[in-house]
CSV table of C-alpha atoms in Angstrom, one decimal:
chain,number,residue,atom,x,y,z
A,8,UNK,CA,154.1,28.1,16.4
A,9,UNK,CA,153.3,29.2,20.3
A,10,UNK,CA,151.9,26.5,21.6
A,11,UNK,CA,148.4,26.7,23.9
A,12,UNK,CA,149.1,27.5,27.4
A,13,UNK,CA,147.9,24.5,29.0
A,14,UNK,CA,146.9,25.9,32.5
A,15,UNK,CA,144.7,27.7,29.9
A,16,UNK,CA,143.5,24.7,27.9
A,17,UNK,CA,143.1,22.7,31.5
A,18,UNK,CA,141.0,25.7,32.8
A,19,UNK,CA,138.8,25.4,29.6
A,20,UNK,CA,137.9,22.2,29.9
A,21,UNK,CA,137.4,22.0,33.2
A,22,UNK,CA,134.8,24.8,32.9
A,23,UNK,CA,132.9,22.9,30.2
A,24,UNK,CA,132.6,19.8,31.7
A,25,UNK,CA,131.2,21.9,34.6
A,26,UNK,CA,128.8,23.4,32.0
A,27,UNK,CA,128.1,20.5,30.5
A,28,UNK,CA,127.3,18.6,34.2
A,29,UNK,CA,124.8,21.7,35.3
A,30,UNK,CA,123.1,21.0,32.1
A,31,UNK,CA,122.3,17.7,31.6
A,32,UNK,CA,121.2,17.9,35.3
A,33,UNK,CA,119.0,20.7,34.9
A,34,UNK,CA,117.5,19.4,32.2
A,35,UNK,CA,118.0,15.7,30.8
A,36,UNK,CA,116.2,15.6,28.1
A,37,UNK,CA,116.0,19.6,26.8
A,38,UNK,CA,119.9,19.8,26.5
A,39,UNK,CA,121.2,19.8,22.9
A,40,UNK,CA,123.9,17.6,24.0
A,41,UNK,CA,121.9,14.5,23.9
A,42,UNK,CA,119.8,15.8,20.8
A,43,UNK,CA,121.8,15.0,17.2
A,44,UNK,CA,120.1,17.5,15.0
A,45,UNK,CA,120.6,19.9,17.1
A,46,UNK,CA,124.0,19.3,18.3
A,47,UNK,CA,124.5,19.9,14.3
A,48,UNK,CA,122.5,22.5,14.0
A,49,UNK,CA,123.4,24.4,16.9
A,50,UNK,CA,127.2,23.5,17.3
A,51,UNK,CA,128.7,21.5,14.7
A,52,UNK,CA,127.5,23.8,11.8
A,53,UNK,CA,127.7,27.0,13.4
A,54,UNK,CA,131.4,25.8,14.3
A,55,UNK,CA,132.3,25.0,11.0
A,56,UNK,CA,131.1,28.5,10.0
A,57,UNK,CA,133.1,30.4,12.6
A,58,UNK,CA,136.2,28.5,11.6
A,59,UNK,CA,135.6,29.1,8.0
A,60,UNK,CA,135.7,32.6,8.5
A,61,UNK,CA,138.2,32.8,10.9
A,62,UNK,CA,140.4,30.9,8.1
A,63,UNK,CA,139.5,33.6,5.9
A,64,UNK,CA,140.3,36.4,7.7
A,65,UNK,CA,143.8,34.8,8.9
A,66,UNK,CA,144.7,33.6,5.1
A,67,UNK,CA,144.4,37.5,4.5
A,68,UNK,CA,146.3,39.0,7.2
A,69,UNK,CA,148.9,36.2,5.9
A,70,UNK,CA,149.1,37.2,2.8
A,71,UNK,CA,149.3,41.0,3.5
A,72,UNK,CA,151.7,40.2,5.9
A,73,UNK,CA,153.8,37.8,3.6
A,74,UNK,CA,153.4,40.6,0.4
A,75,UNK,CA,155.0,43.0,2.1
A,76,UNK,CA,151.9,45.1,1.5
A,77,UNK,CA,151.4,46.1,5.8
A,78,UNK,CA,153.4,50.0,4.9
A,79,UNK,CA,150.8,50.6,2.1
A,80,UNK,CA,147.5,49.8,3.8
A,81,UNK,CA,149.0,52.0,6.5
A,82,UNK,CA,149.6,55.0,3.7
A,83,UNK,CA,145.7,55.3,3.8
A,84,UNK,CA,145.5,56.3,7.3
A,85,UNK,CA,148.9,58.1,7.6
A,86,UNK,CA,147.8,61.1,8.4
A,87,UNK,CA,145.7,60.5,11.5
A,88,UNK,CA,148.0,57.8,12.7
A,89,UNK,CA,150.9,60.5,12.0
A,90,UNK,CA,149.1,62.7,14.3
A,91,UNK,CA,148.2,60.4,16.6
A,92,UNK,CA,152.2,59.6,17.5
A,93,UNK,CA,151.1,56.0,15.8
A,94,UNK,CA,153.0,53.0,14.5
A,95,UNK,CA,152.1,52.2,10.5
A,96,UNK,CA,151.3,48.3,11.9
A,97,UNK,CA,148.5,49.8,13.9
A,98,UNK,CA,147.4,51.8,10.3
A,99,UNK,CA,147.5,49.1,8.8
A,100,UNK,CA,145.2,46.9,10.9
A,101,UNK,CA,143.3,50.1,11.2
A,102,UNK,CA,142.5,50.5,7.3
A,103,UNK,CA,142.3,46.6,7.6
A,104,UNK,CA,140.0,46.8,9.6
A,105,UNK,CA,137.3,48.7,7.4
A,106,UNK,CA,136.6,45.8,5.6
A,107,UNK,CA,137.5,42.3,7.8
A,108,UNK,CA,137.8,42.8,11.8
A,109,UNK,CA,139.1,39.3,11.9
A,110,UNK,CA,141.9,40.2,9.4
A,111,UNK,CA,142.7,43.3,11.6
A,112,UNK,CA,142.9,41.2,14.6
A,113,UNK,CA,145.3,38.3,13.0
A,114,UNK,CA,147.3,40.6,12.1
A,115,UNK,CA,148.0,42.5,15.9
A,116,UNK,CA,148.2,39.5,17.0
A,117,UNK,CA,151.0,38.7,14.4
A,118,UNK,CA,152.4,42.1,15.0
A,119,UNK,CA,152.6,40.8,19.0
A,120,UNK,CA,153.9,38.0,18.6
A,121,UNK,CA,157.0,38.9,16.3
A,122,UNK,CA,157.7,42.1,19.4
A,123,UNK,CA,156.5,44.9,16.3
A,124,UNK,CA,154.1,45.5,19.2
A,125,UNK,CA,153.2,45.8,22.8
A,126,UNK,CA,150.3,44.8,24.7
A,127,UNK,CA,149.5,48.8,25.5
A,128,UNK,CA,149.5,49.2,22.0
A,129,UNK,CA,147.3,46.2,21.0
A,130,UNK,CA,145.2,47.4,23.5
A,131,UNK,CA,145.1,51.2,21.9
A,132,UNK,CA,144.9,49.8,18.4
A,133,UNK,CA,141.7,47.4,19.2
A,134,UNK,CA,139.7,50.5,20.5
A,135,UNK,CA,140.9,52.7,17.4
A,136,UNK,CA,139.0,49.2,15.7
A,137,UNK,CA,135.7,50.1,16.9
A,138,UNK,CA,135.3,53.3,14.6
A,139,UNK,CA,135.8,51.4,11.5
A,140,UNK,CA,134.0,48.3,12.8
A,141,UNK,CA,131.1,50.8,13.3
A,142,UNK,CA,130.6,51.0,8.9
A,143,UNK,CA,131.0,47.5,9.0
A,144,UNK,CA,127.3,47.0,9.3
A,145,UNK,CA,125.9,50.3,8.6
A,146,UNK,CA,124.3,49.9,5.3
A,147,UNK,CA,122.4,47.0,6.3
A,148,UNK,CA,121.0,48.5,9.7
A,149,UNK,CA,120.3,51.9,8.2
A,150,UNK,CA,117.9,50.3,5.6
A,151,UNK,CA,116.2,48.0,8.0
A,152,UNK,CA,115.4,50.7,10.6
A,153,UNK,CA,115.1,53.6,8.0
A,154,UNK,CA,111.4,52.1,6.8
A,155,UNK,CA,110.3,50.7,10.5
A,156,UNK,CA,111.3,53.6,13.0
A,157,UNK,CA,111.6,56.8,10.6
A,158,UNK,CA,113.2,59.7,12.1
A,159,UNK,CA,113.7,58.2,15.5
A,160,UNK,CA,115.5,55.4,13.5
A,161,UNK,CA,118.0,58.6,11.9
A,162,UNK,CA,118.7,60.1,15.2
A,163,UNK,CA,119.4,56.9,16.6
A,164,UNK,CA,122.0,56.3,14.0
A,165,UNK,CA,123.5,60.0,14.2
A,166,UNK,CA,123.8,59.5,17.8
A,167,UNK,CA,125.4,55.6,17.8
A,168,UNK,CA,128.0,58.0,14.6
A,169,UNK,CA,128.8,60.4,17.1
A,170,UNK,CA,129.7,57.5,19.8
A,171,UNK,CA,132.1,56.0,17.2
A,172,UNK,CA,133.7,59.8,16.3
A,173,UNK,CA,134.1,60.1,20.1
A,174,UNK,CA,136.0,57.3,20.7
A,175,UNK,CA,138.1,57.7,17.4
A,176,UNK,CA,139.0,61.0,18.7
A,177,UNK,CA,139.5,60.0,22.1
A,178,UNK,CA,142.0,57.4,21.2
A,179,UNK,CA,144.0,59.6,18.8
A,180,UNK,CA,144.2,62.5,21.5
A,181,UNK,CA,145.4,60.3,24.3
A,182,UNK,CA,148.1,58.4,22.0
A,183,UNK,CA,149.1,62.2,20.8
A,184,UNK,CA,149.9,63.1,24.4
A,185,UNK,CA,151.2,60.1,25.7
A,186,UNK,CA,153.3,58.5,23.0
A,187,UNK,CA,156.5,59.8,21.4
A,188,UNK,CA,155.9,60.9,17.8
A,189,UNK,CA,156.6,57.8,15.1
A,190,UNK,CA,159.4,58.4,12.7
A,191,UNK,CA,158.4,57.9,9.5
A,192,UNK,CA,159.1,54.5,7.5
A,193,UNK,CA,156.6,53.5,4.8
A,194,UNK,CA,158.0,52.0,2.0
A,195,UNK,CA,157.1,50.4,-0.6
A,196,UNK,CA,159.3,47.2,0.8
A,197,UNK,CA,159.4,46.0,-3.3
A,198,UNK,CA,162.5,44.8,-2.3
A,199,UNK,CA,160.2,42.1,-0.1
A,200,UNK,CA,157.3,41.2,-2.2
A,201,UNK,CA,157.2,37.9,-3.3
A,202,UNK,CA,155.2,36.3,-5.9
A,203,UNK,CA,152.1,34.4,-5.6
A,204,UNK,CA,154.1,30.9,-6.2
A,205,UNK,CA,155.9,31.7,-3.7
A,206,UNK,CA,153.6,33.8,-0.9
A,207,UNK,CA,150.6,30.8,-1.5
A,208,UNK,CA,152.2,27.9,0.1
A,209,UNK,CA,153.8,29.9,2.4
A,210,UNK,CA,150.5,31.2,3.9
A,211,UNK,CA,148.6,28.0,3.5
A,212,UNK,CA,151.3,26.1,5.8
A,213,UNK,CA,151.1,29.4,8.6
A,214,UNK,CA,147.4,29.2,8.2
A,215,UNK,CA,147.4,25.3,9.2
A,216,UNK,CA,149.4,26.1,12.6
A,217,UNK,CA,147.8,29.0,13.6
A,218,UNK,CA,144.4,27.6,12.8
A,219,UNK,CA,145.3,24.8,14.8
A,220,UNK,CA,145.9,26.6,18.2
A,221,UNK,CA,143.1,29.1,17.9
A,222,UNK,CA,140.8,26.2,17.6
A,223,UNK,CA,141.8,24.5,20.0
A,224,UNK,CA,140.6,27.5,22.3
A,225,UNK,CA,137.6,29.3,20.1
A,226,UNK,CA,135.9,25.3,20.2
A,227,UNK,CA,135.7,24.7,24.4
A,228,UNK,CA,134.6,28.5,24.5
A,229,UNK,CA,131.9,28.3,22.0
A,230,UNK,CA,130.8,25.5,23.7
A,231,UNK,CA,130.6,26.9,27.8
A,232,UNK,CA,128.8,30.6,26.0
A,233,UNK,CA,126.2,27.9,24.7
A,234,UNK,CA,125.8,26.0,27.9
A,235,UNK,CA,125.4,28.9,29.7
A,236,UNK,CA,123.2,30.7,27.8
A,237,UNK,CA,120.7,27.4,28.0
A,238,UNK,CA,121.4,27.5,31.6
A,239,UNK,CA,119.6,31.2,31.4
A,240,UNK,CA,122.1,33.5,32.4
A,241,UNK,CA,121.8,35.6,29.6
A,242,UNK,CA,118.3,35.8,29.9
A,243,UNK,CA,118.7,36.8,33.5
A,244,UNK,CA,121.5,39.6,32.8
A,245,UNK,CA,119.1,41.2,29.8
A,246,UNK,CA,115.9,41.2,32.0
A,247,UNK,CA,117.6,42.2,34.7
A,248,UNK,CA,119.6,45.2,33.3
A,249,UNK,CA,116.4,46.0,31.3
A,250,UNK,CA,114.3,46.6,33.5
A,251,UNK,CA,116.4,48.6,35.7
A,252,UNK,CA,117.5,51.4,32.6
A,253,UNK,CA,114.2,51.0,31.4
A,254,UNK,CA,111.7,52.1,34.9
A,255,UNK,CA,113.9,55.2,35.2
A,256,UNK,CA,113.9,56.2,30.8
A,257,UNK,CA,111.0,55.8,29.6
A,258,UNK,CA,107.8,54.6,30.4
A,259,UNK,CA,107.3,50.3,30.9
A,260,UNK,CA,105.7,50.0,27.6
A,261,UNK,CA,109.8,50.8,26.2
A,262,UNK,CA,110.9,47.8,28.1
A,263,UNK,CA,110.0,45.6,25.6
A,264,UNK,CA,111.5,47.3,22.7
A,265,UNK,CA,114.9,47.2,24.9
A,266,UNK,CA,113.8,43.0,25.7
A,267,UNK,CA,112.9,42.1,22.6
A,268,UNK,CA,116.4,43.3,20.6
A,269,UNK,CA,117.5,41.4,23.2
A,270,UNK,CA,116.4,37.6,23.2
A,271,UNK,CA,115.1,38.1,19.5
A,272,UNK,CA,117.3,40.4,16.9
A,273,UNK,CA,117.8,43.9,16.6
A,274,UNK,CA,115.2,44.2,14.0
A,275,UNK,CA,112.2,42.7,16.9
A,276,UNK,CA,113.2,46.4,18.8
A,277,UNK,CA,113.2,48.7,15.5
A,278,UNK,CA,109.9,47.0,14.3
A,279,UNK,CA,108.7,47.4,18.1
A,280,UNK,CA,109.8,50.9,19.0
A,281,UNK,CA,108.2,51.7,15.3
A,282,UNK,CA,104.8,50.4,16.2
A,283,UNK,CA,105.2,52.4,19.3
A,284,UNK,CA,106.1,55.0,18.2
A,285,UNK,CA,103.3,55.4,14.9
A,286,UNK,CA,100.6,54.7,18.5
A,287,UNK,CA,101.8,57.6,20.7
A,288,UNK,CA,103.0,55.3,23.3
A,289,UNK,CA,106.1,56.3,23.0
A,290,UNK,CA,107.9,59.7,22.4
A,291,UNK,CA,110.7,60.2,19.6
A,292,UNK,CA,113.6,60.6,22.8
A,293,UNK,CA,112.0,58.2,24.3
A,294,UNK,CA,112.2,55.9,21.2
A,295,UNK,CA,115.5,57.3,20.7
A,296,UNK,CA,116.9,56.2,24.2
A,297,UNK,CA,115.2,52.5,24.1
A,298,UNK,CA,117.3,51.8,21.4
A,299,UNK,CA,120.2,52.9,22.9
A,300,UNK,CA,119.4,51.4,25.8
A,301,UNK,CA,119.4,48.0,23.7
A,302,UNK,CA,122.4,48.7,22.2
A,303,UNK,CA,124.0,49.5,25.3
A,304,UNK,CA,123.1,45.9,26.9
A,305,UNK,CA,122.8,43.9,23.8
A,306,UNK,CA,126.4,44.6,22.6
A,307,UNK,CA,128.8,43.6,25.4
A,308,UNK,CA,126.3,40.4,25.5
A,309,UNK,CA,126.7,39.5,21.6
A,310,UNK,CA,130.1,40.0,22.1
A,311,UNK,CA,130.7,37.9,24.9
A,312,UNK,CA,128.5,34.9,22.7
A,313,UNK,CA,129.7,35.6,19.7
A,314,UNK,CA,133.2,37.2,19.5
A,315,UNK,CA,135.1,35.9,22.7
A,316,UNK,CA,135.6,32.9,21.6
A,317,UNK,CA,137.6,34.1,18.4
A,318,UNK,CA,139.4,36.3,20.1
A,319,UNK,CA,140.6,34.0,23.1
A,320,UNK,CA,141.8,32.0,19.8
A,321,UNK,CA,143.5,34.4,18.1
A,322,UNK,CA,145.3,36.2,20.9
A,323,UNK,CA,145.8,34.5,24.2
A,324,UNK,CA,142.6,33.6,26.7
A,325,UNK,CA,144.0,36.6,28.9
A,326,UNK,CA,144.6,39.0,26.3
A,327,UNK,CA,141.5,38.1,24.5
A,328,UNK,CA,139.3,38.6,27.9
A,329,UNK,CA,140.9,42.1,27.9
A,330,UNK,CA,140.6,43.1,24.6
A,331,UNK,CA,136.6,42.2,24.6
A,332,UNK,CA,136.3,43.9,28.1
A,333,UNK,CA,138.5,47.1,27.3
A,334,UNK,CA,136.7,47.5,24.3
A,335,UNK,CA,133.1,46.7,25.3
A,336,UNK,CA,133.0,49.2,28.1
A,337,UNK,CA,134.9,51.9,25.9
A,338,UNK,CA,132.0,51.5,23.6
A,339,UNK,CA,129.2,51.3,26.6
A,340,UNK,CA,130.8,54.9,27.5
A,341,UNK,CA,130.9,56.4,24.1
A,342,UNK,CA,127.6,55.2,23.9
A,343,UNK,CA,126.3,57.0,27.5
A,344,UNK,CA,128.4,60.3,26.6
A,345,UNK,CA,126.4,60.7,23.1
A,346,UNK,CA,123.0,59.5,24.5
A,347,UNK,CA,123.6,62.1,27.5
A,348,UNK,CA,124.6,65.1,24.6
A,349,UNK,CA,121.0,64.1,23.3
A,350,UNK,CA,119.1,64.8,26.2
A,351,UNK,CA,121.0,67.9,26.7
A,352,UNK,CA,119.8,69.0,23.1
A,353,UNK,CA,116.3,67.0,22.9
């Protein structure tokens, strides 16, 4: 197993006892740290969650991995990686990655690891992630903001499609003109299936390593995204960046669709831009762009709380940063593109 870099682990913890100074200063009695239910409700539990799932997602990739069964999920999306000049580990995490982004993710970062694949391609293969990452959740959010924002609600989802397509296409062009095409070598690799008895154990004991070490990152990261957060500097970035898009959108009143998806839930804006919308405050564009706006601010935040710390785990802390980064502001651009073909059209 790679160990933890410890200049890395060092860093971590130096940063969270700083966290955890500037918030039992600021507020003594308010911090969770000194509360027990809530240090359960609001660390331990959630924790316990996030590893649970992480486990579940890297017991997959194992077993894929350890079935031999990487060259048949990559059959599936042969033909665009084919044309795209890539590598059947990066269809494979691809196709993965339709139903488990954590899965996808162990495994390019087991595909790293063993040298199947560089940090350029890693890189190129997390962005390709974000078109199947987009179906992920679809169903859910189509039938929450279907009844509460109506049409607005459709285009909104059309345009957010169109982002994904963008970037799917962007990704394949710029691998078909810069890569060399990818010789063909899916096989069925029967030869290096092994049977359940076998594969089980086997994955278990990887899992217990590798579970290990990204804990030992995803638990210190958790912790500094919650102790900033209660420190307010989320609150501050959404507010900030808010108001700014918002004054030069739409009228004020659209603020608070774009605030409240933000220090609420996604459903707070739909229910808000419906109401809105159903009073005339609010124009179908205009409705139309305050989501977008929200999406555009709330994502790279979510994923900085939420997702960071898994992937800081999983890959290194570096790679992980740039992972988040590359692909948060690939999506923030898709996003801008398809919002500006809108108002070209509305």
């Amino acid at each position: 197993m790679k160990r933890v870099p410890l200049p890395a682990l060092v860093l971590l913890i130096g940063l969270l006892a700083l966290c955890v100074l500037a918030a039992v200063f600021q507020n003594p009695t308010g911090t969770f740290l000194l509360d027990p239910d809530r240090l359960l409700n609001r660390v331990i539990w959630p924790l316990l969650r996030l590893s649970f799932f992480i486990s579940i997602g890297l017991f997959a990739a194992l077993v894929v991995e350890g079935a031999g069964w990487t060259n048949r999920l990559a059959i599936l999306a042969r033909p665009f990686m084919r044309w795209g000049h890539l590598s059947n580990q990066i269809g494979s995490a691809f196709t993965t990655s339709f139903f488990s982004g954590v899965s996808s993710l162990a495994m390019l970062a087991s595909f790293h690891r063993e040298g199947k694949m560089g940090k350029k391609e890693v890189i190129l293969a997390v962005l390709l992630d974000t078109f199947p990452s987009y179906f992920l959740h679809l169903p859910t959010t189509f039938f929450i903001i279907l009844p509460l924002v109506g049409k607005a609600g459709i285009i909104f989802l059309l345009v957010t499609l169109a982002a994904a397509l963008l970037r799917f296409g962007t990704v394949l062009v710029y691998t078909r003109l810069t890569l060399p095409a990818q010789e063909s070598t899916l096989t069925a690799e029967r030869s290096g299936s092994k049977t359940w008895s076998a594969l089980f154990p086997g994955s278990l004991k990887r899992l217990s390593t590798r579970l290990t070490r990204i804990l030992l990152i995803v638990a210190p990261v958790y912790m500094i995204m919650l102790l900033i957060s209660d420190l307010g500097f989320f609150d501050w970035i959404r507010t900030s960046v808010a108001l700014g898009i918002g004054e030069n959108l739409f009228p004020v009143e659209g603020i608070s669709v774009v605030i409240l998806s933000l220090l609420a839930e996604a459903t707070s804006g739909y229910a808000a831009a419906g109401a809105m919308l159903q009073s005339g405050t609010l124009t179908i564009p205009q409705t139309v762009l305050a989501l977008i706006a929200g999406q555009i601010i709330g994502a790279p935040l979510r994923a900085l709380r939420h997702q960071l710390p898994y992937y800081m785990g999983i890959f290194s802390p570096g790679m992980g940063i740039t992972l988040i980064a590359a692909s948060q502001c690939f999506r923030i651009l898709s996003l801008v593109v398809a919002a500006g073909l809108f108002l070209m059209i509305a």
